[in-house]
Coordinates of C-alpha atoms and ligand atoms in Angstrom, one line a residue:
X286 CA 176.9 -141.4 80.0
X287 CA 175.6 -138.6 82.2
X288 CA 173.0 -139.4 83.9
X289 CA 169.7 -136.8 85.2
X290 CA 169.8 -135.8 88.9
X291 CA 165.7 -137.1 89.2
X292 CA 166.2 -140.0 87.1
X293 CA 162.4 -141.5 86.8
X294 CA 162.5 -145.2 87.2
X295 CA 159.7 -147.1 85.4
X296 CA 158.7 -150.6 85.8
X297 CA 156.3 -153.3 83.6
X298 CA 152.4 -152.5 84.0
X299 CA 150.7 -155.9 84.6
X300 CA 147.2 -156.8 85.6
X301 CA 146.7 -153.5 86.7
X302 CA 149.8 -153.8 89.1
X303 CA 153.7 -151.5 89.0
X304 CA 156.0 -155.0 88.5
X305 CA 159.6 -155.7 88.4
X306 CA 160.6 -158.2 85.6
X307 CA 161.5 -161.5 87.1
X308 CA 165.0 -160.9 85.7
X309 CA 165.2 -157.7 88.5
X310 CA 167.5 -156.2 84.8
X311 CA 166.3 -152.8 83.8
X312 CA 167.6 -150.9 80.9
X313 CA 168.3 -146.8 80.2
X314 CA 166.3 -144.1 78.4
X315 CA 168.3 -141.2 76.9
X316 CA 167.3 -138.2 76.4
X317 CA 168.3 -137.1 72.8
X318 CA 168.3 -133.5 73.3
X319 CA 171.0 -133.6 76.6
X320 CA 172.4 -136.9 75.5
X321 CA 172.2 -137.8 79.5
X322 CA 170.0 -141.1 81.2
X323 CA 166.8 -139.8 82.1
X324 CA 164.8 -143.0 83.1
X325 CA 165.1 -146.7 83.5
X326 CA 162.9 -149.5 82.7
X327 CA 162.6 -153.0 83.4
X328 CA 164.0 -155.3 81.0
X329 CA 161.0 -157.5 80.2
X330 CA 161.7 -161.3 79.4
X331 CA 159.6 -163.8 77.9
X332 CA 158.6 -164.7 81.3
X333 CA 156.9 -161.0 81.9
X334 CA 155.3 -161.1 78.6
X335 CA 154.2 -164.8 79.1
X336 CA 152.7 -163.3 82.4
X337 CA 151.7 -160.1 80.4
X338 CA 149.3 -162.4 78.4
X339 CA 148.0 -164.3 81.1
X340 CA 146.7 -161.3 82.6
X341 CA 145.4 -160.1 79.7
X342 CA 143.4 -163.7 78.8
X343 CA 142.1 -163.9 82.6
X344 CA 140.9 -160.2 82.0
X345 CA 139.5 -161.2 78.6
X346 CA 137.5 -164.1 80.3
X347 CA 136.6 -162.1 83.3
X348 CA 133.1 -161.2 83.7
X349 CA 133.8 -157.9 84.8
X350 CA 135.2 -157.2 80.9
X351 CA 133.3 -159.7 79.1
X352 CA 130.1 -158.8 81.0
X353 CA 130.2 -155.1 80.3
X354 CA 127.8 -154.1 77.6
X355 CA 129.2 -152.3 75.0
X356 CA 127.0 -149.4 75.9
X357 CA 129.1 -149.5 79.0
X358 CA 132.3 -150.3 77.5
X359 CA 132.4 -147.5 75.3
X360 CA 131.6 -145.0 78.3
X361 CA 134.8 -146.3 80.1
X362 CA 136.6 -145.6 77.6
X363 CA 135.3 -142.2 77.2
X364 CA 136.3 -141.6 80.8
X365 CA 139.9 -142.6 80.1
X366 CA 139.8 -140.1 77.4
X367 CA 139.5 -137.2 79.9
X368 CA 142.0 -138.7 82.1
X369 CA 144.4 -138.5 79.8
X370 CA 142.8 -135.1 78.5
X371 CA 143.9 -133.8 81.9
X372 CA 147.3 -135.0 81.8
X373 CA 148.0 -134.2 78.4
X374 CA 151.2 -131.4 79.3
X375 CA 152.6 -133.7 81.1
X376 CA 152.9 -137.3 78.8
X377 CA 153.7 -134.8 76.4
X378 CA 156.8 -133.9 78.2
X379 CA 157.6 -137.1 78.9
X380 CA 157.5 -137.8 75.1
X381 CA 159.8 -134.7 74.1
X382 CA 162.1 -136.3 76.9
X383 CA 162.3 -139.7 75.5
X384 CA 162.1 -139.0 71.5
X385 CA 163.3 -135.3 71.1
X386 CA 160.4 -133.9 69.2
X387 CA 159.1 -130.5 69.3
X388 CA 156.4 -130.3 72.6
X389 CA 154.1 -128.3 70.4
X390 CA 154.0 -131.5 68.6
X391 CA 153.7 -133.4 71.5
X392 CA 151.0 -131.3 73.3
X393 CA 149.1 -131.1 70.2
X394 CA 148.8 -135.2 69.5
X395 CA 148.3 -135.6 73.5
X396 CA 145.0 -133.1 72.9
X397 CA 143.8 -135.0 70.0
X398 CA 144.4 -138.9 71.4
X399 CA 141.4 -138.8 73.4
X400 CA 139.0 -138.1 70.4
X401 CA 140.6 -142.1 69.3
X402 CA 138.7 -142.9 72.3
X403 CA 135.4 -140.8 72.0
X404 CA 134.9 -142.2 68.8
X405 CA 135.6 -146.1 68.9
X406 CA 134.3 -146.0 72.4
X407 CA 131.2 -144.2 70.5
X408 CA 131.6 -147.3 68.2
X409 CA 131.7 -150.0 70.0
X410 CA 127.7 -150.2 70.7
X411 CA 127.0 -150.2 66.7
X412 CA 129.3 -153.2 66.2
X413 CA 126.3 -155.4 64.5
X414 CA 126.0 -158.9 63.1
X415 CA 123.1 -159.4 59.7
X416 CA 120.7 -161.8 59.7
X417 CA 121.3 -163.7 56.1
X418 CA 117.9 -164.4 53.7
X419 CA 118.9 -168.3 53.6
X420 CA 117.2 -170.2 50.6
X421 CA 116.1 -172.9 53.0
X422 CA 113.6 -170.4 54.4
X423 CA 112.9 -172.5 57.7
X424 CA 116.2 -171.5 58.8
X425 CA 117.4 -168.6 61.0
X426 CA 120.7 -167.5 59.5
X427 CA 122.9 -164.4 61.6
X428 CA 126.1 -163.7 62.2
X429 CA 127.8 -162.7 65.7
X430 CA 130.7 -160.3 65.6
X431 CA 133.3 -161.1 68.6
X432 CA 136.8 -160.3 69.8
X433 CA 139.3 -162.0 68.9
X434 CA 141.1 -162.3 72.5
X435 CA 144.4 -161.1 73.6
X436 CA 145.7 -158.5 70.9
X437 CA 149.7 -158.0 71.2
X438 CA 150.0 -154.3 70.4
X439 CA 154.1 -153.1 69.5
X440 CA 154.6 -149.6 68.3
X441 CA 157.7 -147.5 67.3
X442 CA 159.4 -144.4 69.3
X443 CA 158.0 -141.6 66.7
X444 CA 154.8 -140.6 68.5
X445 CA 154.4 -143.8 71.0
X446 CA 151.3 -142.8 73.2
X447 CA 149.2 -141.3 69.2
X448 CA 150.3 -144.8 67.4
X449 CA 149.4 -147.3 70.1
X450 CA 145.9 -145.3 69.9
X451 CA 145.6 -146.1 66.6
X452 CA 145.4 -150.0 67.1
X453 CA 144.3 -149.8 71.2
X454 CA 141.3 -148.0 70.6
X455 CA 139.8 -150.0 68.1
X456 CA 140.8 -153.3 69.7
X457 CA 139.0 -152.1 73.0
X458 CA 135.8 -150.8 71.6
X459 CA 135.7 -154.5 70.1
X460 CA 136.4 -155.9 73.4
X461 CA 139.4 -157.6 73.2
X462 CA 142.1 -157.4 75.8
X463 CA 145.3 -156.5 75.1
X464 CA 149.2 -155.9 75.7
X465 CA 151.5 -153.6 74.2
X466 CA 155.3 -153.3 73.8
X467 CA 156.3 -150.0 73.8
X468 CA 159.6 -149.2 72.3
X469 CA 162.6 -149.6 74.1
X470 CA 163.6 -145.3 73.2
X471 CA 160.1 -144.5 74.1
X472 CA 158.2 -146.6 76.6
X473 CA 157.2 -144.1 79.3
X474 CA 154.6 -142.3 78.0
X475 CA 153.1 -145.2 77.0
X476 CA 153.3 -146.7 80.6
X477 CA 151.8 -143.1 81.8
X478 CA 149.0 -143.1 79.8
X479 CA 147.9 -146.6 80.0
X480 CA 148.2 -147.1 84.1
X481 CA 145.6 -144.1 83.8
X482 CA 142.9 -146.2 82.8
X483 CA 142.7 -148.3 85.9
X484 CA 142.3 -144.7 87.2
X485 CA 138.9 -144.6 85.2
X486 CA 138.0 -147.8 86.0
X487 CA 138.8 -150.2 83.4
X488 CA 139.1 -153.7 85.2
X489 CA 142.8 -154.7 85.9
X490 CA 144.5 -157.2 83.0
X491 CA 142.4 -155.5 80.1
X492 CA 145.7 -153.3 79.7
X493 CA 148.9 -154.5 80.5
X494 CA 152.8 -152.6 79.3
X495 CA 156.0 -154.7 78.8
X496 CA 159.0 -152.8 78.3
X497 CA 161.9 -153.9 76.6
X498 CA 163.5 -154.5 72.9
X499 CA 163.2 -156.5 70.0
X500 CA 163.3 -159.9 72.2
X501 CA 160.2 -158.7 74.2
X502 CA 158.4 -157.8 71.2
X503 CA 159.4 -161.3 69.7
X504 CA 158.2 -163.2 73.0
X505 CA 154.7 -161.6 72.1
X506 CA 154.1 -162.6 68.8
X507 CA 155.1 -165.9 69.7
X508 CA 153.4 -166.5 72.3
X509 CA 150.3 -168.6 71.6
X510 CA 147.6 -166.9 73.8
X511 CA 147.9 -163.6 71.4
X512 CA 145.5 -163.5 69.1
X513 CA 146.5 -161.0 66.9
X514 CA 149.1 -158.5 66.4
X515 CA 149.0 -155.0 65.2
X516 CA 152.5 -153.9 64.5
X517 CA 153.8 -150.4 63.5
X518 CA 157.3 -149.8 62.8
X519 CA 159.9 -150.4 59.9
X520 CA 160.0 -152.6 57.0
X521 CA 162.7 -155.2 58.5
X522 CA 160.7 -155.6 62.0
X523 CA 157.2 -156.0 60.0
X524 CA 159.2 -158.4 57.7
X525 CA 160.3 -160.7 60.6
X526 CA 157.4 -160.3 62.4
X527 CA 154.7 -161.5 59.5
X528 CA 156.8 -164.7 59.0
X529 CA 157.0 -165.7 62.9
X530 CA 153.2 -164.6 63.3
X531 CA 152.1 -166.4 60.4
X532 CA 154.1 -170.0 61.2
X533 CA 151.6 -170.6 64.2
X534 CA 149.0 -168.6 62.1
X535 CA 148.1 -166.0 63.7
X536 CA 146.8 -162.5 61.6
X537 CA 148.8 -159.4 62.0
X538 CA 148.3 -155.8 61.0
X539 CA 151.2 -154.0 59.7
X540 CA 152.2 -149.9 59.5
X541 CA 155.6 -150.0 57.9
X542 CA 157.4 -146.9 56.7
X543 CA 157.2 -145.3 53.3
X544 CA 159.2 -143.2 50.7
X545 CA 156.1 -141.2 50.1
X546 CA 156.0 -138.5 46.8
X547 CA 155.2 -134.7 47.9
X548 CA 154.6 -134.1 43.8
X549 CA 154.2 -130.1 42.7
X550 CA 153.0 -129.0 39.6
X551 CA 154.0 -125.6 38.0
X552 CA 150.1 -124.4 38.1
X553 CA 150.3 -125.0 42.2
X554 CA 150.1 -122.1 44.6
X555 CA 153.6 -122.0 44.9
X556 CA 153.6 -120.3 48.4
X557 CA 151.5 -123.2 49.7
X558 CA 153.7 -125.7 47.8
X559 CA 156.7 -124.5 49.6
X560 CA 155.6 -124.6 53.0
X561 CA 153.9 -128.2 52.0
X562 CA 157.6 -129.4 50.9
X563 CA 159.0 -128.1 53.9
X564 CA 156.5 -129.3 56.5
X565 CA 156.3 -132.0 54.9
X566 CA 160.1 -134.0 55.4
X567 CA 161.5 -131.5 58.3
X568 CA 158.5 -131.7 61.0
X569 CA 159.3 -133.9 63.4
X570 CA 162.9 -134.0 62.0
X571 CA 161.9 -136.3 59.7
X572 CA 160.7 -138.9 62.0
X573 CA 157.7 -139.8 60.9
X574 CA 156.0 -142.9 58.3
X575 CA 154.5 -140.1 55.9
X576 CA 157.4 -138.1 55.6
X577 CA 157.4 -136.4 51.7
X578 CA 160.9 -137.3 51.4
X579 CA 161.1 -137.8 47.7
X580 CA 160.1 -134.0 46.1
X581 CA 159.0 -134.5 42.3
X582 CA 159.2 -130.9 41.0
X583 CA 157.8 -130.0 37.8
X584 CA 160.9 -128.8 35.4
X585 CA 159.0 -125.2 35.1
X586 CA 159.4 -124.3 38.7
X587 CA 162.0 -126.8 39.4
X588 CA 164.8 -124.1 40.1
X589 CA 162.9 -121.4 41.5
X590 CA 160.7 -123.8 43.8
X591 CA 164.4 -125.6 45.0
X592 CA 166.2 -122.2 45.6
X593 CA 162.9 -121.2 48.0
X594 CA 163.0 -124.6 50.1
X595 CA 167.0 -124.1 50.3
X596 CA 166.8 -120.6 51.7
X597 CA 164.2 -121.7 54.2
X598 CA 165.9 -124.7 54.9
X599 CA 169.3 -122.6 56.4
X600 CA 167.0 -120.3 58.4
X601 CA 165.5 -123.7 60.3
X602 CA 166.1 -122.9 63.8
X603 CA 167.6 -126.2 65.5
X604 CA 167.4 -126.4 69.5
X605 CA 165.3 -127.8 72.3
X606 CA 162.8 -129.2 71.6
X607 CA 161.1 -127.4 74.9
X608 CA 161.4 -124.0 73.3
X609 CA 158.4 -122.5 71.6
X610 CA 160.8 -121.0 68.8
X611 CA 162.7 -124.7 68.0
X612 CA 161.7 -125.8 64.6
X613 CA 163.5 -128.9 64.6
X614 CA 164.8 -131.0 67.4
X615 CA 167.1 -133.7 67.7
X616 CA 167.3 -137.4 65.9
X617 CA 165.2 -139.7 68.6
X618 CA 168.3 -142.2 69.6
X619 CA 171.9 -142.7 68.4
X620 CA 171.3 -145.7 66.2
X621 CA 168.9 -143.3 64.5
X622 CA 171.1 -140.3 64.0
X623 CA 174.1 -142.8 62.8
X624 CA 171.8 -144.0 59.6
X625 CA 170.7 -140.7 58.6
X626 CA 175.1 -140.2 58.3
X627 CA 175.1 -143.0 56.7
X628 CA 172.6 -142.6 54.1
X629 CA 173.3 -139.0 53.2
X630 CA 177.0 -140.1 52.7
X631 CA 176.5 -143.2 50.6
X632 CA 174.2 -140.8 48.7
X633 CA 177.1 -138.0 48.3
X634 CA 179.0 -141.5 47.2
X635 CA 176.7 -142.5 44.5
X636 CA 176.5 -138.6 42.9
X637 CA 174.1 -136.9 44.9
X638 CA 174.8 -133.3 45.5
X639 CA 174.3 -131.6 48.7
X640 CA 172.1 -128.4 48.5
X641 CA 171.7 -127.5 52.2
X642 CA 172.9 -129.3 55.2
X643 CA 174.6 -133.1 55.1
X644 CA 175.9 -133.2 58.4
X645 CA 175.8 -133.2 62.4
X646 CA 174.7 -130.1 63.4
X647 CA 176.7 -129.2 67.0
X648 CA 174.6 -127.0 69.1
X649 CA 176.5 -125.4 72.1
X650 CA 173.7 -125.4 74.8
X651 CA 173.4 -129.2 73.5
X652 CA 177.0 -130.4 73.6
X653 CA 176.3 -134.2 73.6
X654 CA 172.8 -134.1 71.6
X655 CA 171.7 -135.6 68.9
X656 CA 171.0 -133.0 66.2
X657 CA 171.3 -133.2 62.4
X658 CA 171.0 -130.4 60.2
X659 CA 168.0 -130.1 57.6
X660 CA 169.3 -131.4 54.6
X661 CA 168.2 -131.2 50.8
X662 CA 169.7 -133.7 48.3
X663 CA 169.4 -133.6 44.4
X664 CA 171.1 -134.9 41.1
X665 CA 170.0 -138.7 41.4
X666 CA 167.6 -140.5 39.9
X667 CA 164.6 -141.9 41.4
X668 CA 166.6 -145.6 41.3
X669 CA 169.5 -144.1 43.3
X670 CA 168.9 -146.0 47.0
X671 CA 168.6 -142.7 48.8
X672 CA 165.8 -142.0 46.9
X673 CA 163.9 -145.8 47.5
X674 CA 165.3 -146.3 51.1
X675 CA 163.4 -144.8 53.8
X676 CA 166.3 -142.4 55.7
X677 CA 163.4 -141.7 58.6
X678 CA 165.2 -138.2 59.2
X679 CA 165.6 -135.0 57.9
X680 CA 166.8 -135.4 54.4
X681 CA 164.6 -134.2 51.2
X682 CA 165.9 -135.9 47.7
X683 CA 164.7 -133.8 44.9
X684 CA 163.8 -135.3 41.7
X685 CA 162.8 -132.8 38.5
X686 CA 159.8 -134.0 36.4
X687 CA 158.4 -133.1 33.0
X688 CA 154.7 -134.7 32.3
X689 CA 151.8 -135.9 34.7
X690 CA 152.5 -139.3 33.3
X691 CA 156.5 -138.8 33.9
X692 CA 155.1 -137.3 37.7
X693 CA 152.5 -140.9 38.1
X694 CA 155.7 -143.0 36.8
X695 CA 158.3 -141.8 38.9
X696 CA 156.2 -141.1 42.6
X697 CA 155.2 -145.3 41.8
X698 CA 158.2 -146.6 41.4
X699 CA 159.2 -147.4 44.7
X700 CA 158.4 -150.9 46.7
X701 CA 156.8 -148.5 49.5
X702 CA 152.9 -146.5 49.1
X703 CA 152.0 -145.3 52.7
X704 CA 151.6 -141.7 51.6
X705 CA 151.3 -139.0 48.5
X706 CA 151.1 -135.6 48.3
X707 CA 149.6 -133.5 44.9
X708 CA 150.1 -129.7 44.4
X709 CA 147.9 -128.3 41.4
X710 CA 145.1 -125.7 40.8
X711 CA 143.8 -128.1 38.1
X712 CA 141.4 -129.9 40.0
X713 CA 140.8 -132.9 37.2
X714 CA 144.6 -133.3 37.5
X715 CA 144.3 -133.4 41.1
X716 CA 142.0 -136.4 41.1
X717 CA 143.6 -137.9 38.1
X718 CA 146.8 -138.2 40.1
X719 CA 144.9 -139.6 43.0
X720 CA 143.3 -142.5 41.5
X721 CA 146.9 -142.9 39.8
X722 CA 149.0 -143.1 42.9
X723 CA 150.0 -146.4 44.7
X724 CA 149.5 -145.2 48.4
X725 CA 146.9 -145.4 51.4
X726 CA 146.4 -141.7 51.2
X727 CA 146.9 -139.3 48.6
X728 CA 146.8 -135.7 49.8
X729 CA 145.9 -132.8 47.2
X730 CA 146.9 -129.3 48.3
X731 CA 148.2 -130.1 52.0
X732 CA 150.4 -132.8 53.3
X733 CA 151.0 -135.2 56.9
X734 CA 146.9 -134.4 57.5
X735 CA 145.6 -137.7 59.5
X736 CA 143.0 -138.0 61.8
X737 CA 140.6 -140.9 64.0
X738 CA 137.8 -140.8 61.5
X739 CA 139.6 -141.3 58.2
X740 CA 141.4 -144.5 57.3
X741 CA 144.8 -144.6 57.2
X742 CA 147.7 -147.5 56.1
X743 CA 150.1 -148.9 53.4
X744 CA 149.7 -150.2 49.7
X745 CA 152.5 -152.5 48.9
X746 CA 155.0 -152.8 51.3
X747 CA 154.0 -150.2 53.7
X748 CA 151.9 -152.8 55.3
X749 CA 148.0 -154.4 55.3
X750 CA 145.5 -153.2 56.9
X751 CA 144.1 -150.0 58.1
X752 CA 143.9 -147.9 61.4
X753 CA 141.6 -144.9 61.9
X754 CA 138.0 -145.0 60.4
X755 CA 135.0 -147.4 61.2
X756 CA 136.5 -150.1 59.1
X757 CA 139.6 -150.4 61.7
X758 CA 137.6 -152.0 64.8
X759 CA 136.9 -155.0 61.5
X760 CA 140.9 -155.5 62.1
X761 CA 140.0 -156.5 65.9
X762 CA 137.2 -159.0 65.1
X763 CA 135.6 -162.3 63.8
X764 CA 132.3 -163.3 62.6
X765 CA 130.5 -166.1 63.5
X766 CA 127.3 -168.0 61.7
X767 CA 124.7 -169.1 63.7
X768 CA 122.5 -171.8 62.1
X769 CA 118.6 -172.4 63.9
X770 CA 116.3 -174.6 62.4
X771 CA 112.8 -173.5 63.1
X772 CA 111.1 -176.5 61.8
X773 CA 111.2 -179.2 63.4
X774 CA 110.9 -181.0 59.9
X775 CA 114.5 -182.7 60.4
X776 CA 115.8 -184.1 57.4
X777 CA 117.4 -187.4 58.3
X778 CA 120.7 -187.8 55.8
X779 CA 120.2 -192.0 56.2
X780 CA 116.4 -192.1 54.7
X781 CA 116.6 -189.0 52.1
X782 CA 115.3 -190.0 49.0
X783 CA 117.0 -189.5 45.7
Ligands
NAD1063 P1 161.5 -150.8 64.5 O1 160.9 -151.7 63.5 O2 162.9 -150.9 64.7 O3 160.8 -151.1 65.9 C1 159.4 -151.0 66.1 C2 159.0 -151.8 67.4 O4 159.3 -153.2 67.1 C3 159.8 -151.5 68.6 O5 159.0 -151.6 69.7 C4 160.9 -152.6 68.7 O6 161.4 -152.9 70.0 C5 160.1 -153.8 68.1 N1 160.9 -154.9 67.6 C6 162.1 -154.9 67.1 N2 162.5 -156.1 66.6 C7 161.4 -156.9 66.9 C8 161.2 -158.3 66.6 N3 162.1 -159.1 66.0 N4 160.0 -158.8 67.0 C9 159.0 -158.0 67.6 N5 159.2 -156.7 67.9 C10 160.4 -156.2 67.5 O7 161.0 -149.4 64.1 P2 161.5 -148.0 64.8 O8 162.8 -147.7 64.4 O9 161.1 -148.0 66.2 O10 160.4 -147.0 64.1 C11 160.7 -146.4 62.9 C12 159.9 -147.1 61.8 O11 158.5 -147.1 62.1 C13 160.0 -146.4 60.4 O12 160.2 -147.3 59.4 C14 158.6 -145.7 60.3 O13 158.2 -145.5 58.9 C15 157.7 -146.7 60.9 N6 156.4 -146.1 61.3 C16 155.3 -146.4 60.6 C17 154.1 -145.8 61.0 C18 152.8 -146.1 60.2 O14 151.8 -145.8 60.8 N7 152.9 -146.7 59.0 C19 154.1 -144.8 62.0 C20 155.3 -144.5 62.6 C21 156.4 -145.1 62.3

């Protein structure tokens, strides 16, 4: 594999220090768009992230975290959050280097990430306990809220530095400590943006990075000084990791992937419709949880809606990613790229008929990069596996509908519910369909919206519980009951009278 004349060579971020793993192995990022090495990692082992969690529970028990107010705590997080304000061009390269998607993506996540931290960090001082109206009214009944410890954070390659937010954030503003596992295709802008908080301040071991695969992220949820861990990333991975977290007990909070509905109704504004179809499964090549992968077109604009989305769909202009024209970069990694084939061709296999795209797309400035041409399935069923498995790439299966109830029936039946999208003018059918949908959010008239105040996560198996919102910091905490007696009237269990 070629490999990039300033290769950038990364290594683990531990109690506040640049570390080699104690294995001295490394491993390679590629760069999907070139198809050449562009940086190296170390390999972390369980050692590391054994170490990783020491840190983190010295830093935890450390009065210099544990002592902050929350007042206090919040404001050092709000200094982060113009750090990485400052450096948001470049972790947003970085990002387009490791995962391929558009920098005007990028840039525009990096811009929003620090709001995460305004508003938990705003958070964190109205974290409050209730004092409980007892009926034994000569006792003082409250309740504490505390951090739960260590939190093991491990996150996918889609948008690495945006989704370890998501779970970070809140677990700070609670107070907890924590350590995250990047993915092993998309680790450095995750190392880049956490090494800046020692930058603003935050003591060293409260954040600590382990790079590595599968077997890193396994060591963490193992290991018994983690208190919790928030997990984004497929189906399979959350699967595994549930089982192993939950045989030494410990909670976990899961993101998983979806095979959300992007449902149009022949009273929509067609125009919006169309653009809400297309933005909705190509952005981001299709990388991304909340993709609308499954249209349900009402039978009335069913032809006239798919010959729109197919002529768009050819004019898609594939490239780099850098390029301010690029509507659609390349598929993040190879293993990636080779089940998007996959699918689409056991799809073709089991009668689906290919409307636009179905294949590799070769680019000539890109010989060796990973690209994959928009594609636009139809003439399956809603049981057919291409329209239940997620593809996680740029492939739209089409499915025609006839009533709202047909539209409820078919957008349901599917083991996932992350995400739903509703075009209508009818606004009573609009919130009709919302309360009927099986997903954490239903969108009505737009699609792929999500932002730091509104809560976000899975029904069914897209996971259990939520990021984004006030409720999410709950995720990072546990309440305690403090009993006083006030009285001094002590009721002695070995003299009570019958
Ligand atoms: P993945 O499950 O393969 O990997 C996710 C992370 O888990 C990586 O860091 C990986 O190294 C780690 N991992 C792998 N095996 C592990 C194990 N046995 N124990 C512990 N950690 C392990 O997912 P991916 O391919 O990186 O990401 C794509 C998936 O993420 C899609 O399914 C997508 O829908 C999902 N996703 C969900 C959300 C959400 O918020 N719901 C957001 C983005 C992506």
């Amino acid at each position: 594999m070629a490999v990039a004349a300033n290769l950038a060579q990364y290594r683990l971020y531990i109690g506040g220090e640049d570390v080699d793993a104690a294995s001295g192995e490394t491993f390679e990022a590629l760069n999907p768009t070139t198809g050449e090495v562009w940086a190296t990692h170390a390999l972390a082992g369980a050692e590391d992230v054994a170490r990783a969690v020491r840190a983190a529970r010295a830093a935890f028990d450390d009065e210099a975290w544990r002592g902050l107010s929350p007042t206090r705590r919040g404001r050092l997080m709000m200094r982060w959050a113009d750090r990485i304000g400052e450096r948001a061009e470049e972790i947003a390269r970085i990002e387009v280097s490791d995962n391929g998607k558009l920098y005007k993506e990028m840039l525009a996540q990096l811009r929003v990430i620090p709001e995460w931290l305004y508003y938990f960090g705003g958070l964190a001082d109205k974290v409050e306990g209730r004092v409980i109206p007892l009926d034994n009214t000569s006792v003082l009944n409250y309740t504490l809220r505390e951090p739960l410890g260590v939190v093991g954070i491990i996150v996918p390659w889609n948008s690495p530095v945006l989704l370890t937010m998501y779970a970070l954030a809140p677990a700070l503003a609670a107070g907890n400590a924590v350590v995250v596992k990047p993915s092993e295709h998309a680790a450095a802008s995750v190392l880049e943006t956490l090494r800046l908080a020692d930058e603003a301040g935050f003591p060293p071991g409260v954040l600590n990075v382990v790079t590595g695969a599968g077997e890193a992220g396994a060591a963490l949820v193992d290991d018994p000084g983690v208190a919790k861990i928030s997990f984004t990333g497929s189906e399979a991975t959350g699967k595994v990791i549930a089982a192993r977290a939950g045989s030494r007990l410990a909670p976990v909070t899961l993101e998983l992937g979806g095979k959300s509905p992007n449902i149009v109704f022949a009273d929509a504004a067609l125009d919006a419709a169309e653009a809400g179809l297309l933005a909705g499964i190509f952005a981001a090549s299709g990388q991304s949880c909340v993709a609308g992968s499954r249209a349900l077109l009402q039978r009335d604009v069913y032809e006239e809606l798919l010959e729109r989305v197919r002529q768009r769909t050819a004019s898609i202009v594939l490239g780099d990613p850098l390029d301010g024209g690029t509507q659609m970069g390349p598929i993040a990694n190879p293993a990636q790229l080779e089940r998007v084939e996959t699918m689409v061709e056991a799809a073709c296999g089991e009668g689906a008929r290919v409307l636009a795209g179905g294949e590799r797309a070769a680019l000539d400035r890109f010989p060796a990069g990973l690209f994959y041409e928009p594609t636009i399935l139809y003439g399956v069923g809603n049981d057919a596996r291409i329209a239940q498995d997620e593809v996680f790439g740029p492939v739209l299966t089409v499915l025609p509908f006839e009533t709202e109830d047909e539209a409820a029936a078919i957008a349901n039946a599917t083991r996932f519910g992350l995400a739903a999208g509703v075009w209508t003018r009818d606004v009573k059918r609009a919130h009709r369909m919302a309360r009927r949908l099986r997903a954490g959010t239903v969108w009505i008239n737009t699609y792929r919206a999500i932002t730091f105040n509104s809560p976000f996560g899975g029904y069914k198996e897209s996971g259990f519980g939520r990021v984004n919102g006030a409720e999410a910091i709950d995720g990072f905490l546990q309440t305690k009951s403090v009993w006083t007696e006030l009285s001094e009237d002590v009721q002695d269990p070995f003299v009570m009278k019958i």
